[in-house]
CSV table of C-alpha atoms in Angstrom, one decimal:
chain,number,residue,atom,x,y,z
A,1,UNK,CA,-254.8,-159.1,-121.2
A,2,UNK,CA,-252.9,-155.9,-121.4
A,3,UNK,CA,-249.2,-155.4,-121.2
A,4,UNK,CA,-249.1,-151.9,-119.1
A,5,UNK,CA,-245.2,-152.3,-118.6
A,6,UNK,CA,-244.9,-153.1,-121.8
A,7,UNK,CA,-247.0,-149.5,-122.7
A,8,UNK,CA,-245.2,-147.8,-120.4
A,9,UNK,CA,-242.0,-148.4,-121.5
A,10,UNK,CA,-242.1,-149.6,-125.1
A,11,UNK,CA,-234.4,-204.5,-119.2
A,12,UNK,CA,-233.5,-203.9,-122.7
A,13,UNK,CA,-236.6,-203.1,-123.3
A,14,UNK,CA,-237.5,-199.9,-122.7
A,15,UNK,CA,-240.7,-198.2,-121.3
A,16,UNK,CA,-243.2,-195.7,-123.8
A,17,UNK,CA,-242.0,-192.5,-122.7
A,18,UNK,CA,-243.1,-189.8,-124.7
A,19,UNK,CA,-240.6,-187.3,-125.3
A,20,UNK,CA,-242.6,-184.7,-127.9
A,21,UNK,CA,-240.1,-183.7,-130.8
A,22,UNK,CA,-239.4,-179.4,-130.8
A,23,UNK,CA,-241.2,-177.3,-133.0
A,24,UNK,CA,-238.6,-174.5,-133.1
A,25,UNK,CA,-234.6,-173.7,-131.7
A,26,UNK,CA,-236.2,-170.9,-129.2
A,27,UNK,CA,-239.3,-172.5,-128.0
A,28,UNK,CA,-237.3,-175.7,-127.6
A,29,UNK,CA,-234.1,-173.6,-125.2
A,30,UNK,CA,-237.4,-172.2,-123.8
A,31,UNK,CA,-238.9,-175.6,-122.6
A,32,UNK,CA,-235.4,-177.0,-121.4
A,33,UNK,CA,-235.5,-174.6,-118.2
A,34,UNK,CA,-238.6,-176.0,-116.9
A,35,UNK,CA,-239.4,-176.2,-113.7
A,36,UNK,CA,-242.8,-178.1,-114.6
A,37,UNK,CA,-244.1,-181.8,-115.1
A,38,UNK,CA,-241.2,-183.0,-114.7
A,39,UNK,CA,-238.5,-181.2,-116.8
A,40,UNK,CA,-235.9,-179.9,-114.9
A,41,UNK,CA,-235.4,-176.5,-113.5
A,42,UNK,CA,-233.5,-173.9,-115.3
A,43,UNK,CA,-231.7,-171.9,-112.3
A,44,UNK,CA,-232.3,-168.1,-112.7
A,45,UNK,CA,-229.4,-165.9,-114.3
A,46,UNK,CA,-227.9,-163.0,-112.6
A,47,UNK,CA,-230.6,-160.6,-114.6
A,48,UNK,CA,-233.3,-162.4,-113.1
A,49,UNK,CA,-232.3,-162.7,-110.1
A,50,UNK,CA,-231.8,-158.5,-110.0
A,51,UNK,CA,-234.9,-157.9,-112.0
A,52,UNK,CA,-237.9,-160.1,-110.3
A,53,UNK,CA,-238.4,-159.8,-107.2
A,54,UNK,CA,-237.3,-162.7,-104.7
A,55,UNK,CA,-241.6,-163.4,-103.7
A,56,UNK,CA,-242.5,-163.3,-107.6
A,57,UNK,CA,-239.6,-165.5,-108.3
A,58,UNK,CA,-240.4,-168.2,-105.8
A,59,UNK,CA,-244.2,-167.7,-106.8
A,60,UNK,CA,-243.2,-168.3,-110.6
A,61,UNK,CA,-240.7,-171.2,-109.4
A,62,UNK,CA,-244.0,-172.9,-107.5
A,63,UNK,CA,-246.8,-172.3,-110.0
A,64,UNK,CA,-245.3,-173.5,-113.0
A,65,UNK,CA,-245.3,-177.3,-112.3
A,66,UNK,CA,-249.0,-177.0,-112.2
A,67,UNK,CA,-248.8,-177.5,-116.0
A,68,UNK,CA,-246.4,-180.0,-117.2
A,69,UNK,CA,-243.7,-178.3,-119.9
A,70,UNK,CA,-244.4,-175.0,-118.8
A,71,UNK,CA,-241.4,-172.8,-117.8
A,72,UNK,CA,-241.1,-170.8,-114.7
A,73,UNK,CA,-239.4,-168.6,-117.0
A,74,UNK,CA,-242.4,-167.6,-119.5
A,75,UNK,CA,-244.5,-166.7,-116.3
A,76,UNK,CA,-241.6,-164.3,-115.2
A,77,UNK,CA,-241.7,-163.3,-118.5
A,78,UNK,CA,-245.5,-162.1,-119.0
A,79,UNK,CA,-245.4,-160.9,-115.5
A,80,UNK,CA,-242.6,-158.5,-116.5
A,81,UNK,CA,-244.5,-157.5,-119.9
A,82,UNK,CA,-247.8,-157.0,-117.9
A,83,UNK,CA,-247.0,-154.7,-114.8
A,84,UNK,CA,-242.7,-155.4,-114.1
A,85,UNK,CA,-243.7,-157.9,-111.5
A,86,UNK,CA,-246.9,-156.3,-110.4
A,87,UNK,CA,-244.6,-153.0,-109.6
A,88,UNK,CA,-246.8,-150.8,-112.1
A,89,UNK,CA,-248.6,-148.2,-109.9
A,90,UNK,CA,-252.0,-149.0,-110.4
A,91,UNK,CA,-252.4,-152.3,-112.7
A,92,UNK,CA,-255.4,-151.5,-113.8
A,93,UNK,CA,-255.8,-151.2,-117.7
A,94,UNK,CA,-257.9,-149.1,-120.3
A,95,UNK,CA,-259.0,-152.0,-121.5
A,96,UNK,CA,-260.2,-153.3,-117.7
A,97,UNK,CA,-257.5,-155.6,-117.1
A,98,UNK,CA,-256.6,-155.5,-113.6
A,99,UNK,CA,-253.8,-156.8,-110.9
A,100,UNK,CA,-250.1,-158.3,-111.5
A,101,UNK,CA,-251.0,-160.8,-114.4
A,102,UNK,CA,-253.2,-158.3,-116.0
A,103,UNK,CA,-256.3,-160.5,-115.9
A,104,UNK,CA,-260.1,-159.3,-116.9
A,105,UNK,CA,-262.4,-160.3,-114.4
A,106,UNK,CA,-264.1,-162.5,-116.6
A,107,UNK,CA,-261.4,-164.2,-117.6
A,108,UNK,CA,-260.0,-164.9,-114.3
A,109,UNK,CA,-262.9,-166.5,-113.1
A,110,UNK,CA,-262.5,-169.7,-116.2
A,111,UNK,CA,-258.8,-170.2,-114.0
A,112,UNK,CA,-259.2,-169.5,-110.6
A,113,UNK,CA,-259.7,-172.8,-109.0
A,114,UNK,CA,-258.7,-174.4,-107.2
A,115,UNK,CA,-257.3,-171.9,-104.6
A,116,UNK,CA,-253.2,-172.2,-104.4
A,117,UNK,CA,-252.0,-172.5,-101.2
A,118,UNK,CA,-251.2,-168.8,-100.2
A,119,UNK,CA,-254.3,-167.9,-102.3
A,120,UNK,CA,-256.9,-165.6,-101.3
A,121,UNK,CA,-260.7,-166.9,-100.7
A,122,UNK,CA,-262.5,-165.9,-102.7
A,123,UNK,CA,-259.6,-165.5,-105.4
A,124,UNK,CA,-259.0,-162.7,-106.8
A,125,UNK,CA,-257.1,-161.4,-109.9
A,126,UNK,CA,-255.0,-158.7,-107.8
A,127,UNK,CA,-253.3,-161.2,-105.3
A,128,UNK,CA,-250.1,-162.4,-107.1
A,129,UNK,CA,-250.9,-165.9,-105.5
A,130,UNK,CA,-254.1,-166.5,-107.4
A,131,UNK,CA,-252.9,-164.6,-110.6
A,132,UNK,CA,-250.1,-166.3,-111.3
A,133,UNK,CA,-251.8,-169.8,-110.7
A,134,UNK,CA,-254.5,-168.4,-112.7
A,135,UNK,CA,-252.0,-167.6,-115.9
A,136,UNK,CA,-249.9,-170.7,-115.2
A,137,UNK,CA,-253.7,-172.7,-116.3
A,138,UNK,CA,-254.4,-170.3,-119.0
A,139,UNK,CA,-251.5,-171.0,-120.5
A,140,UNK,CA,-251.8,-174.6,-120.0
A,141,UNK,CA,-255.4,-174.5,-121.4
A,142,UNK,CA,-253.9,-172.9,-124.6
A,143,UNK,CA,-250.6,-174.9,-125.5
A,144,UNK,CA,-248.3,-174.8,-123.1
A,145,UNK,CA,-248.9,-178.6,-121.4
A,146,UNK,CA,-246.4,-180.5,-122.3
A,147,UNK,CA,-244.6,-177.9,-125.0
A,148,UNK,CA,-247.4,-178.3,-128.0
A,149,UNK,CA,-247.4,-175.1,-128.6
A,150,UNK,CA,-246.0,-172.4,-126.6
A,151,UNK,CA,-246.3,-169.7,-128.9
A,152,UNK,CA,-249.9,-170.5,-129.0
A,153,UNK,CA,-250.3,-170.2,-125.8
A,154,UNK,CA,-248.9,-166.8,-125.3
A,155,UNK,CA,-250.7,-165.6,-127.7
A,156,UNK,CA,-254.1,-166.3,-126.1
A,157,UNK,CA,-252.4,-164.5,-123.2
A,158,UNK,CA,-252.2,-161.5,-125.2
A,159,UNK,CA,-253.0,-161.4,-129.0
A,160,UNK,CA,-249.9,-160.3,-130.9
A,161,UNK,CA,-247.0,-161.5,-132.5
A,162,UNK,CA,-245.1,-159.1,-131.0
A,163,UNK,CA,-245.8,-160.4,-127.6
A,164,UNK,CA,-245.2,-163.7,-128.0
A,165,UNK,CA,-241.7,-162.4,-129.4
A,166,UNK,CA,-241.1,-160.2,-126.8
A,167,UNK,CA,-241.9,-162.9,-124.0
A,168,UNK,CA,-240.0,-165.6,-125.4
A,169,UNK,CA,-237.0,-163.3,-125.6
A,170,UNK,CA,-237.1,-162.0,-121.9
A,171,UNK,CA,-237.8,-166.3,-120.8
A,172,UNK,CA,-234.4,-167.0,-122.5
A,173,UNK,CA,-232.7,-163.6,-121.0
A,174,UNK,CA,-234.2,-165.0,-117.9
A,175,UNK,CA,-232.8,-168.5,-117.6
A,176,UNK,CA,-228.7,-169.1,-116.7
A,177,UNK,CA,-227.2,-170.4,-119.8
A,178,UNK,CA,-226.4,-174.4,-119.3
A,179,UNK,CA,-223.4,-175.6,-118.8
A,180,UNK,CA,-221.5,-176.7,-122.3
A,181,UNK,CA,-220.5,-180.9,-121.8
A,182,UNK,CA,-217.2,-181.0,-121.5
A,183,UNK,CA,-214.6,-184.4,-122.5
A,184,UNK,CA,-216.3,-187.5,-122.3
A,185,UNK,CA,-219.9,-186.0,-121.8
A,186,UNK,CA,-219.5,-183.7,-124.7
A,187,UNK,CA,-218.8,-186.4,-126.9
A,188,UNK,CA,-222.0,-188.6,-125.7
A,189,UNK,CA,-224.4,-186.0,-126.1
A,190,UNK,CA,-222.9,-185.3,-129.5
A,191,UNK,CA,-223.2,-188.6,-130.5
A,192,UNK,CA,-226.5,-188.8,-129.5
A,193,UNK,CA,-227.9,-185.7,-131.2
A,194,UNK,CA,-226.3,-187.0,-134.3
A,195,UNK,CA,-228.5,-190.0,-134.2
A,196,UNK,CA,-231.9,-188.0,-133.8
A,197,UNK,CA,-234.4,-189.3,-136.3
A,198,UNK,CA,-233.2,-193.0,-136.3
A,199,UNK,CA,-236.0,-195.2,-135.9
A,200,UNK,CA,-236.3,-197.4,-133.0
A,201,UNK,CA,-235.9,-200.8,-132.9
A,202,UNK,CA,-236.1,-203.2,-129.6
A,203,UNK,CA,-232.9,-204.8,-128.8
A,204,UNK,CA,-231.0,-202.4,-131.3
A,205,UNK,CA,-227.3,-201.1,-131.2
A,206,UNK,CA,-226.7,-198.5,-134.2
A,207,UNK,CA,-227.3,-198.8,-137.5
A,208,UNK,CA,-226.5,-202.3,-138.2
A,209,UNK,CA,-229.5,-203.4,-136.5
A,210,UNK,CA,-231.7,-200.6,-138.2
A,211,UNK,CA,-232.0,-197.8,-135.1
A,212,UNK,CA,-231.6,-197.9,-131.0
A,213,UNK,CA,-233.7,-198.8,-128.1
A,214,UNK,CA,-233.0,-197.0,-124.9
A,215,UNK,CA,-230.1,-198.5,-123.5
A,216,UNK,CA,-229.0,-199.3,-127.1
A,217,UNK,CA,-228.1,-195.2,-127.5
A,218,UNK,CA,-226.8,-194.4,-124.5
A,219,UNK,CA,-224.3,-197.3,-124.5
A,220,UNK,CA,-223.0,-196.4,-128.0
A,221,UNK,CA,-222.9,-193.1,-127.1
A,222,UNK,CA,-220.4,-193.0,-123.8
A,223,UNK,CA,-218.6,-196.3,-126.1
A,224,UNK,CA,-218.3,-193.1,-128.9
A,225,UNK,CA,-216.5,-191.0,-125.9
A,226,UNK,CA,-214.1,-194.2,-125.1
A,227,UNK,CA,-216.5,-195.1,-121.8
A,228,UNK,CA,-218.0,-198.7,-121.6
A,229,UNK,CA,-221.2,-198.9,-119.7
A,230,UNK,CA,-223.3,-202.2,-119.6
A,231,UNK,CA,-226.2,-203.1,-122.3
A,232,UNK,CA,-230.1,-202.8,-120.2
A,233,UNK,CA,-230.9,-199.7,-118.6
A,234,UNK,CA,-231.4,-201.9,-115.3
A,235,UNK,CA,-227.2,-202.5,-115.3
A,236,UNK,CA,-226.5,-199.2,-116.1
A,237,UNK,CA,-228.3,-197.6,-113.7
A,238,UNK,CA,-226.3,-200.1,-110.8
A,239,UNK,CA,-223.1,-199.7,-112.7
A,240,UNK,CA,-222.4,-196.4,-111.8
A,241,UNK,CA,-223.3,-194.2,-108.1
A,242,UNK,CA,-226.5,-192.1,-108.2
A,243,UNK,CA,-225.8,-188.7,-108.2
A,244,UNK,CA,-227.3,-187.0,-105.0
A,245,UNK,CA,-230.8,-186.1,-105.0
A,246,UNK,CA,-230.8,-182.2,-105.7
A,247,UNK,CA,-227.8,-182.5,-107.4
A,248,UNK,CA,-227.7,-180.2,-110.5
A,249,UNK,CA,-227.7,-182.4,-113.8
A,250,UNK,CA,-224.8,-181.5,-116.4
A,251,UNK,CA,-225.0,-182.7,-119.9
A,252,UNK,CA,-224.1,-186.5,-120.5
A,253,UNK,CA,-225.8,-187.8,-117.3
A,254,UNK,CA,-228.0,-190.4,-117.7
A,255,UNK,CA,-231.4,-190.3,-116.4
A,256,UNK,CA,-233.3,-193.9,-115.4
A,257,UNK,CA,-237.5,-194.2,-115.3
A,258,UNK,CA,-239.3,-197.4,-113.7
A,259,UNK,CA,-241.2,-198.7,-111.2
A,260,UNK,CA,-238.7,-198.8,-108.5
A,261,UNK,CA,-234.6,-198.6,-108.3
A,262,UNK,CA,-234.7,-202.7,-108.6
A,263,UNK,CA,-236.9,-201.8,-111.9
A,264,UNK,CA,-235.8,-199.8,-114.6
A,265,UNK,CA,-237.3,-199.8,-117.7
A,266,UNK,CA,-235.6,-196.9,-119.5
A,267,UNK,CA,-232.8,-194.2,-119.9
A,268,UNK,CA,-232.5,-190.9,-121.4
A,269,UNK,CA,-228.8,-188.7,-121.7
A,270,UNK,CA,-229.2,-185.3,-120.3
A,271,UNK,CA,-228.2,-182.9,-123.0
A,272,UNK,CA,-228.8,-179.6,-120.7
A,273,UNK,CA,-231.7,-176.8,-120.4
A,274,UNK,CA,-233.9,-179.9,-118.9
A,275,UNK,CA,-233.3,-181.8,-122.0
A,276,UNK,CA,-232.9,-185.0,-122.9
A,277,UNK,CA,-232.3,-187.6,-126.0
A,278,UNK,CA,-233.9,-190.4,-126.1
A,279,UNK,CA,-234.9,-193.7,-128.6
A,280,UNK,CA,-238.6,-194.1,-126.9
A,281,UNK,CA,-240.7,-196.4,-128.0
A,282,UNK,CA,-241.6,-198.4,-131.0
A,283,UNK,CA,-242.6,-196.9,-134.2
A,284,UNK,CA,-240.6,-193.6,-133.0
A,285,UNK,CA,-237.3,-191.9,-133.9
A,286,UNK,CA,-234.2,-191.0,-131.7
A,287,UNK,CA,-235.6,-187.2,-130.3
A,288,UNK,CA,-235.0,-184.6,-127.8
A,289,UNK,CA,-237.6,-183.1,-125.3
A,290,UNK,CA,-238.0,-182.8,-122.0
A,291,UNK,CA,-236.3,-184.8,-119.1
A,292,UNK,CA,-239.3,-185.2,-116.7
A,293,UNK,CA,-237.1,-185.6,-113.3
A,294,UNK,CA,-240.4,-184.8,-111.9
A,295,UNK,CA,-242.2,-187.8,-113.0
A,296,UNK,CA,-243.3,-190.3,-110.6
A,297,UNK,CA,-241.3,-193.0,-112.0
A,298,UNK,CA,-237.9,-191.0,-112.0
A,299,UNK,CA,-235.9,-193.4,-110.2
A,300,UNK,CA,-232.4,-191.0,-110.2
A,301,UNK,CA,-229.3,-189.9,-112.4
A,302,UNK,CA,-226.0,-191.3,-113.2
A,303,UNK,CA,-222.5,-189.9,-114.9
A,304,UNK,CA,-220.7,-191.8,-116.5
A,305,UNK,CA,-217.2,-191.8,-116.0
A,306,UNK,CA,-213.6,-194.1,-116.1
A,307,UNK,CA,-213.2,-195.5,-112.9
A,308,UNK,CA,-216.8,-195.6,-112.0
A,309,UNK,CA,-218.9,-198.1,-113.6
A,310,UNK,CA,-216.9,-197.1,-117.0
A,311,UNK,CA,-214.1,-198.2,-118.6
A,312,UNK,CA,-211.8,-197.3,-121.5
């Protein structure tokens, strides 16, 4: 790749979900925004919305969920670096890199299939369409799935240090900062993110058992904020209304995972940037990664609150 902007301008029991620990404070803010695989959306802030363009937005937006963990916000990123959102005047290279991604031909044709909707046939590296889907798998190839390595990644996208730092910084510019938990919520999510690292253990409340399971957690967490919500995952997800699907999340919801509404099998508090804390499985720890609202067996969100499934 080569960056011509850049040149140019300088029950109890709770279900194995695997929540991958974060490698590093940026990378980690990075993967909270995701659109992809599941993790929730970060909404754009006001400098994206003026910088990108509303087509490359939306075309960032759709190809990023092609790869699980990947932000909609590192592809806006790296198409700013490349060619400002293909608005260079000719994209094309000294080194033969050509259209808005700044693919070689070559290169492009290890990540052009299948043909996005929209996409040209045959694909192409100058039609945004095929480009972007085309980066979106290059990056997953590289790292990116699931949040291994994003740094990695990007750098197979371009070989520097450099770049990777100046991509990661224009993905966070790009993202709307979350909303801080406030009251109640505030004091959940704190509780919980003082707990990461304590083992799991099935059927376990705190520390006198040894560690948390699911349902374990978030319990004693909204108990820490003065909010009683019931024991298994299954009650607490009927104790309090579903939030609207769409609705934004806020930090302190709870987020349920099963087979079906009449079948949940575990729960995750929402800490914000697509977030979560979670005690997973056995022979893990209390951790933080992704929420995955887009997986198939996200069954819906609650918030916990007096006078709604919670008491004081």
């Amino acid at each position: 790749m080569s960056s011509l902007f850049a040149k140019a301008v300088g029950g109890i029991g709770c279900a194995v979900i695997a929540l991958p620990m974060l490698a590093a404070a940026t990378i980690a803010a990075l993967l909270s925004g995701l659109s992809s695989g599941g993790i929730v959306a970060a909404a754009p802030s006001k400098h994206a919305l003026a910088d990108i363009p509303a087509y490359m937005l939306a075309l960032y937006q759709r190809a990023a969920p092609e790869c699980p963990g990947l932000s909609w916000t590192v592809l806006a990123a790296i198409g700013k670096v490349e060619t400002d959102h293909a608005r260079h005047p000719t994209m094309i290279s000294s080194a033969g890199a050509v259209g808005p991604m700044q693919f070689l031909p070559s290169t492009f044709k290890s990540y052009d299939h299948p043909v996005p909707p929209g996409g040209k046939q045959p694909p192409t590296p100058w039609d945004p369409v095929d480009a972007v889907y085309a980066a979106t798998r290059l990056l997953c190839a590289n790292g990116a799935r699931n949040g291994r390595d994003l740094r990695r990644a990007i750098w197979h996208y371009n070989h520097s240090d450099a770049y990777v730092d100046q991509v990661l910084k224009i993905a966070d510019e790009y993202a709307a900062a979350a909303p801080a938990p406030t009251g109640a919520a505030s004091k959940a999510v704190a509780f919980a993110r003082a707990q990461l690292g304590t083992p799991y253990v099935w059927g376990g409340d705190g520390p006198a058992d040894g560690g948390f399971d699911c349902s374990g957690l978030t319990q004693a967490a909204y108990h820490s904020a003065g909010i009683n919500i019931p024991r298994i995952a299954q009650a607490q997800y009927d104790a309090n209304p579903r939030l609207p699907k769409g609705t934004p999340l806020a930090p302190g919801d709870l987020l349920f995972f099963g087979t079906s509404p009449r079948n949940i099998t575990h729960v995750v508090l929402y800490t914000g940037n697509g977030q979560a804390i979670d005690a997973p499985h056995p022979g893990a720890v209390v951790r933080q990664g992704p929420a995955r609202t887009n997986s198939p067996s996200f069954q819906g969100a609650t918030r916990p609150s007096v006078g709604e499934g919670g008491t004081r």
